[in-house]
Amino acid sequence: MSTDEDNDSKFMRKAKENPFVPLGMAGFFAIVGYRLMKMKNRGDTKMSVHLIHMRVAAQGFVVGAMTVGVLYSMYKEYYVKPREEQKALAEKGTLRR
């Protein structure tokens, strides 16, 4: 039972560190669920073609979410963090005077 709690807390910690991972997972399952429901009305499309389209759409969403996550972390690391450090140095300099 404690390993379940550890896994849940680990997942929540990772989700807070990178919020785009759960978003990518949710989008993946939403696309797969939608395409599976739509499978009844696929018309003349072969099953294999329908499944390939479903897989490509789901993978595309996950790759897009990962890309946005990387861009967001780069933004925080290279844009926000240096500004905060500069502000801290500026405040530290004014306190010494």
mmCIF file with all atom_site columns, N, CA, C and O in Angstrom, residues 20 61 68 92 97:
data_model
loop_
_atom_site.group_PDB
_atom_site.id
_atom_site.type_symbol
_atom_site.label_atom_id
_atom_site.label_alt_id
_atom_site.label_comp_id
_atom_site.label_asym_id
_atom_site.label_entity_id
_atom_site.label_seq_id
_atom_site.pdbx_PDB_ins_code
_atom_site.Cartn_x
_atom_site.Cartn_y
_atom_site.Cartn_z
_atom_site.occupancy
_atom_site.B_iso_or_equiv
_atom_site.pdbx_formal_charge
_atom_site.auth_seq_id
_atom_site.auth_comp_id
_atom_site.auth_asym_id
_atom_site.auth_atom_id
_atom_site.pdbx_PDB_model_num
ATOM 1  N N  . PHE A 1 20 ? 3.339  19.747 -18.495 1.00 0.00 ? 20 PHE A N  1
ATOM 2  C CA . PHE A 1 20 ? 2.960  19.347 -19.843 1.00 0.00 ? 20 PHE A CA 1
ATOM 3  C C  . PHE A 1 20 ? 2.938  17.830 -20.020 1.00 0.00 ? 20 PHE A C  1
ATOM 4  O O  . PHE A 1 20 ? 2.390  17.339 -20.992 1.00 0.00 ? 20 PHE A O  1
ATOM 5  N N  . PHE A 1 61 ? 0.211  14.872 -30.886 1.00 0.00 ? 61 PHE A N  1
ATOM 6  C CA . PHE A 1 61 ? -0.177 15.665 -29.721 1.00 0.00 ? 61 PHE A CA 1
ATOM 7  C C  . PHE A 1 61 ? 0.854  15.544 -28.613 1.00 0.00 ? 61 PHE A C  1
ATOM 8  O O  . PHE A 1 61 ? 1.236  16.540 -27.991 1.00 0.00 ? 61 PHE A O  1
ATOM 9  N N  . VAL A 1 68 ? 6.361  21.982 -26.305 1.00 0.00 ? 68 VAL A N  1
ATOM 10 C CA . VAL A 1 68 ? 5.935  23.152 -25.539 1.00 0.00 ? 68 VAL A CA 1
ATOM 11 C C  . VAL A 1 68 ? 6.533  23.096 -24.130 1.00 0.00 ? 68 VAL A C  1
ATOM 12 O O  . VAL A 1 68 ? 6.960  24.123 -23.590 1.00 0.00 ? 68 VAL A O  1
ATOM 13 N N  . LYS A 1 92 ? 20.235 43.452 -3.240  1.00 0.00 ? 92 LYS A N  1
ATOM 14 C CA . LYS A 1 92 ? 21.335 43.233 -2.313  1.00 0.00 ? 92 LYS A CA 1
ATOM 15 C C  . LYS A 1 92 ? 22.287 44.429 -2.318  1.00 0.00 ? 92 LYS A C  1
ATOM 16 O O  . LYS A 1 92 ? 22.780 44.836 -1.276  1.00 0.00 ? 92 LYS A O  1
ATOM 17 N N  . ARG A 1 97 ? 24.097 49.767 0.881   1.00 0.00 ? 97 ARG A N  1
ATOM 18 C CA . ARG A 1 97 ? 24.382 51.217 0.909   1.00 0.00 ? 97 ARG A CA 1
ATOM 19 C C  . ARG A 1 97 ? 23.793 51.870 2.094   1.00 0.00 ? 97 ARG A C  1
ATOM 20 O O  . ARG A 1 97 ? 23.256 51.887 2.926   1.00 0.00 ? 97 ARG A O  1
#
